[in-house]
mmCIF file with all atom_site columns, C-alpha atoms in Angstrom:
data_model
loop_
_atom_site.group_PDB
_atom_site.id
_atom_site.type_symbol
_atom_site.label_atom_id
_atom_site.label_alt_id
_atom_site.label_comp_id
_atom_site.label_asym_id
_atom_site.label_entity_id
_atom_site.label_seq_id
_atom_site.pdbx_PDB_ins_code
_atom_site.Cartn_x
_atom_site.Cartn_y
_atom_site.Cartn_z
_atom_site.occupancy
_atom_site.B_iso_or_equiv
_atom_site.pdbx_formal_charge
_atom_site.auth_seq_id
_atom_site.auth_comp_id
_atom_site.auth_asym_id
_atom_site.auth_atom_id
_atom_site.pdbx_PDB_model_num
ATOM 1  C CA . MET A 1 1  ? -0.015  -0.012 0.016  1.00 0.00 ? 1  MET A CA 1
ATOM 2  C CA . ILE A 1 2  ? 2.642   2.620  1.039  1.00 0.00 ? 2  ILE A CA 1
ATOM 3  C CA . GLY A 1 3  ? 5.798   1.092  -0.499 1.00 0.00 ? 3  GLY A CA 1
ATOM 4  C CA . ALA A 1 4  ? 5.479   2.444  -4.020 1.00 0.00 ? 4  ALA A CA 1
ATOM 5  C CA . HIS A 1 5  ? 5.037   6.114  -3.121 1.00 0.00 ? 5  HIS A CA 1
ATOM 6  C CA . GLY A 1 6  ? 6.709   6.319  0.293  1.00 0.00 ? 6  GLY A CA 1
ATOM 7  C CA . VAL A 1 7  ? 5.687   6.907  3.863  1.00 0.00 ? 7  VAL A CA 1
ATOM 8  C CA . GLY A 1 8  ? 6.385   10.660 3.634  1.00 0.00 ? 8  GLY A CA 1
ATOM 9  C CA . MET A 1 9  ? 3.896   11.024 0.759  1.00 0.00 ? 9  MET A CA 1
ATOM 10 C CA . PHE A 1 10 ? 1.272   9.005  2.708  1.00 0.00 ? 10 PHE A CA 1
ATOM 11 C CA . ILE A 1 11 ? 1.547   11.141 5.733  1.00 0.00 ? 11 ILE A CA 1
ATOM 12 C CA . LEU A 1 12 ? 1.390   14.230 3.577  1.00 0.00 ? 12 LEU A CA 1
ATOM 13 C CA . PHE A 1 13 ? -1.853  12.997 1.995  1.00 0.00 ? 13 PHE A CA 1
ATOM 14 C CA . LEU A 1 14 ? -3.276  12.327 5.506  1.00 0.00 ? 14 LEU A CA 1
ATOM 15 C CA . VAL A 1 15 ? -2.393  15.708 6.845  1.00 0.00 ? 15 VAL A CA 1
ATOM 16 C CA . ILE A 1 16 ? -3.681  17.555 3.757  1.00 0.00 ? 16 ILE A CA 1
ATOM 17 C CA . GLY A 1 17 ? -6.928  15.443 3.735  1.00 0.00 ? 17 GLY A CA 1
ATOM 18 C CA . GLY A 1 18 ? -7.397  16.194 7.548  1.00 0.00 ? 18 GLY A CA 1
ATOM 19 C CA . ILE A 1 19 ? -6.727  19.990 7.087  1.00 0.00 ? 19 ILE A CA 1
ATOM 20 C CA . LEU A 1 20 ? -9.033  20.335 4.030  1.00 0.00 ? 20 LEU A CA 1
ATOM 21 C CA . GLY A 1 21 ? -11.861 18.334 5.682  1.00 0.00 ? 21 GLY A CA 1
ATOM 22 C CA . GLY A 1 22 ? -11.453 20.552 8.842  1.00 0.00 ? 22 GLY A CA 1
ATOM 23 C CA . ILE A 1 23 ? -11.635 23.772 6.809  1.00 0.00 ? 23 ILE A CA 1
ATOM 24 C CA . LEU A 1 24 ? -14.681 22.491 5.007  1.00 0.00 ? 24 LEU A CA 1
ATOM 25 C CA . GLY A 1 25 ? -16.283 21.597 8.332  1.00 0.00 ? 25 GLY A CA 1
ATOM 26 C CA . GLU A 1 26 ? -15.643 25.099 9.684  1.00 0.00 ? 26 GLU A CA 1
ATOM 27 C CA . LEU A 1 27 ? -16.967 26.754 6.533  1.00 0.00 ? 27 LEU A CA 1
ATOM 28 C CA . LEU A 1 28 ? -20.127 24.644 6.597  1.00 0.00 ? 28 LEU A CA 1
ATOM 29 C CA . SER A 1 29 ? -20.638 25.266 10.270 1.00 0.00 ? 29 SER A CA 1
ATOM 30 C CA . GLN A 1 30 ? -21.624 28.849 9.295  1.00 0.00 ? 30 GLN A CA 1
ATOM 31 C CA . ILE A 1 31 ? -24.424 27.465 7.068  1.00 0.00 ? 31 ILE A CA 1
ATOM 32 C CA . SER A 1 32 ? -27.509 26.030 8.759  1.00 0.00 ? 32 SER A CA 1
ATOM 33 C CA . PHE A 1 33 ? -28.684 22.685 7.269  1.00 0.00 ? 33 PHE A CA 1
ATOM 34 C CA . GLY A 1 34 ? -30.838 21.854 10.202 1.00 0.00 ? 34 GLY A CA 1
ATOM 35 C CA . SER A 1 35 ? -29.492 19.777 13.087 1.00 0.00 ? 35 SER A CA 1
ATOM 36 C CA . LEU A 1 36 ? -26.857 17.926 10.910 1.00 0.00 ? 36 LEU A CA 1
ATOM 37 C CA . MET A 1 37 ? -24.204 20.634 10.686 1.00 0.00 ? 37 MET A CA 1
ATOM 38 C CA . PRO A 1 38 ? -23.494 21.056 14.370 1.00 0.00 ? 38 PRO A CA 1
ATOM 39 C CA . MET A 1 39 ? -22.774 17.407 14.636 1.00 0.00 ? 39 MET A CA 1
ATOM 40 C CA . LEU A 1 40 ? -20.477 17.397 11.603 1.00 0.00 ? 40 LEU A CA 1
ATOM 41 C CA . SER A 1 41 ? -18.538 20.497 12.763 1.00 0.00 ? 41 SER A CA 1
ATOM 42 C CA . GLN A 1 42 ? -18.178 19.749 16.411 1.00 0.00 ? 42 GLN A CA 1
ATOM 43 C CA . HIS A 1 43 ? -14.671 18.816 17.525 1.00 0.00 ? 43 HIS A CA 1
ATOM 44 C CA . TYR A 1 44 ? -14.118 15.492 19.234 1.00 0.00 ? 44 TYR A CA 1
ATOM 45 C CA . GLU A 1 45 ? -10.960 15.391 21.306 1.00 0.00 ? 45 GLU A CA 1
ATOM 46 C CA . ILE A 1 46 ? -9.047  12.066 20.642 1.00 0.00 ? 46 ILE A CA 1
ATOM 47 C CA . PHE A 1 47 ? -5.987  12.943 22.755 1.00 0.00 ? 47 PHE A CA 1
ATOM 48 C CA . ASN A 1 48 ? -4.376  15.856 24.387 1.00 0.00 ? 48 ASN A CA 1
ATOM 49 C CA . ILE A 1 49 ? -0.900  15.991 25.711 1.00 0.00 ? 49 ILE A CA 1
ATOM 50 C CA . GLN A 1 50 ? -0.634  19.083 27.820 1.00 0.00 ? 50 GLN A CA 1
ATOM 51 C CA . ASN A 1 51 ? 2.223   21.485 27.365 1.00 0.00 ? 51 ASN A CA 1
ATOM 52 C CA . VAL A 1 52 ? 5.604   20.477 28.790 1.00 0.00 ? 52 VAL A CA 1
ATOM 53 C CA . ASP A 1 53 ? 7.953   23.402 29.624 1.00 0.00 ? 53 ASP A CA 1
ATOM 54 C CA . LEU A 1 54 ? 11.666  22.966 29.253 1.00 0.00 ? 54 LEU A CA 1
ATOM 55 C CA . ASN A 1 55 ? 13.586  25.878 30.570 1.00 0.00 ? 55 ASN A CA 1
ATOM 56 C CA . LEU A 1 56 ? 17.202  25.898 29.612 1.00 0.00 ? 56 LEU A CA 1
ATOM 57 C CA . TYR A 1 57 ? 17.768  29.384 31.090 1.00 0.00 ? 57 TYR A CA 1
ATOM 58 C CA . VAL A 1 58 ? 18.832  30.719 27.701 1.00 0.00 ? 58 VAL A CA 1
ATOM 59 C CA . LEU A 1 59 ? 15.885  29.216 25.808 1.00 0.00 ? 59 LEU A CA 1
ATOM 60 C CA . GLU A 1 60 ? 12.477  28.114 26.923 1.00 0.00 ? 60 GLU A CA 1
ATOM 61 C CA . LEU A 1 61 ? 10.713  25.425 24.976 1.00 0.00 ? 61 LEU A CA 1
ATOM 62 C CA . LYS A 1 62 ? 7.069   24.322 25.196 1.00 0.00 ? 62 LYS A CA 1
ATOM 63 C CA . PHE A 1 63 ? 5.821   21.109 23.743 1.00 0.00 ? 63 PHE A CA 1
ATOM 64 C CA . GLY A 1 64 ? 2.290   19.818 23.411 1.00 0.00 ? 64 GLY A CA 1
ATOM 65 C CA . ILE A 1 65 ? -0.063  18.257 20.997 1.00 0.00 ? 65 ILE A CA 1
ATOM 66 C CA . ARG A 1 66 ? -3.844  18.079 20.688 1.00 0.00 ? 66 ARG A CA 1
ATOM 67 C CA . PHE A 1 67 ? -5.815  16.034 18.168 1.00 0.00 ? 67 PHE A CA 1
ATOM 68 C CA . ALA A 1 68 ? -9.475  17.143 18.081 1.00 0.00 ? 68 ALA A CA 1
ATOM 69 C CA . PRO A 1 69 ? -10.892 16.504 14.610 1.00 0.00 ? 69 PRO A CA 1
ATOM 70 C CA . ASN A 1 70 ? -14.409 17.134 13.425 1.00 0.00 ? 70 ASN A CA 1
ATOM 71 C CA . ILE A 1 71 ? -16.357 14.449 11.442 1.00 0.00 ? 71 ILE A CA 1
ATOM 72 C CA . LEU A 1 72 ? -15.529 16.137 8.100  1.00 0.00 ? 72 LEU A CA 1
ATOM 73 C CA . SER A 1 73 ? -11.846 16.230 8.802  1.00 0.00 ? 73 SER A CA 1
ATOM 74 C CA . LEU A 1 74 ? -12.017 12.388 9.550  1.00 0.00 ? 74 LEU A CA 1
ATOM 75 C CA . LEU A 1 75 ? -13.862 11.936 6.240  1.00 0.00 ? 75 LEU A CA 1
ATOM 76 C CA . GLY A 1 76 ? -11.133 14.027 4.558  1.00 0.00 ? 76 GLY A CA 1
ATOM 77 C CA . ILE A 1 77 ? -8.488  11.671 5.971  1.00 0.00 ? 77 ILE A CA 1
ATOM 78 C CA . LEU A 1 78 ? -10.409 8.658  4.715  1.00 0.00 ? 78 LEU A CA 1
ATOM 79 C CA . LEU A 1 79 ? -10.824 10.178 1.300  1.00 0.00 ? 79 LEU A CA 1
ATOM 80 C CA . ALA A 1 80 ? -7.045  10.995 1.284  1.00 0.00 ? 80 ALA A CA 1
ATOM 81 C CA . VAL A 1 81 ? -6.239  7.223  2.026  1.00 0.00 ? 81 VAL A CA 1
ATOM 82 C CA . PHE A 1 82 ? -8.617  6.196  -0.813 1.00 0.00 ? 82 PHE A CA 1
ATOM 83 C CA . ILE A 1 83 ? -7.005  8.686  -3.283 1.00 0.00 ? 83 ILE A CA 1
ATOM 84 C CA . PHE A 1 84 ? -3.574  7.652  -2.191 1.00 0.00 ? 84 PHE A CA 1
ATOM 85 C CA . ARG A 1 85 ? -4.333  3.948  -2.840 1.00 0.00 ? 85 ARG A CA 1
ATOM 86 C CA . ARG A 1 86 ? -5.674  4.723  -6.276 1.00 0.00 ? 86 ARG A CA 1
ATOM 87 C CA . LEU A 1 87 ? -2.397  6.340  -7.416 1.00 0.00 ? 87 LEU A CA 1
#
């Protein structure tokens, strides 16, 4: 599945699919299609690693990650996997 195009390209497809789906979800949340749009544009937190502070006295670094996609961003990721497999 991934061998022909590379892991980097696969990850790029996943990230772009998630971003485009998330943007679409945010744009469509402004439009009212009844009770369907709030469910599609609501963010569901999958994991959240709180910020970790690293103070080196000359430089202060903060690390953290939060993954909270909406339904349309997950559909964008699935579509990206489908398109990647077709290439």
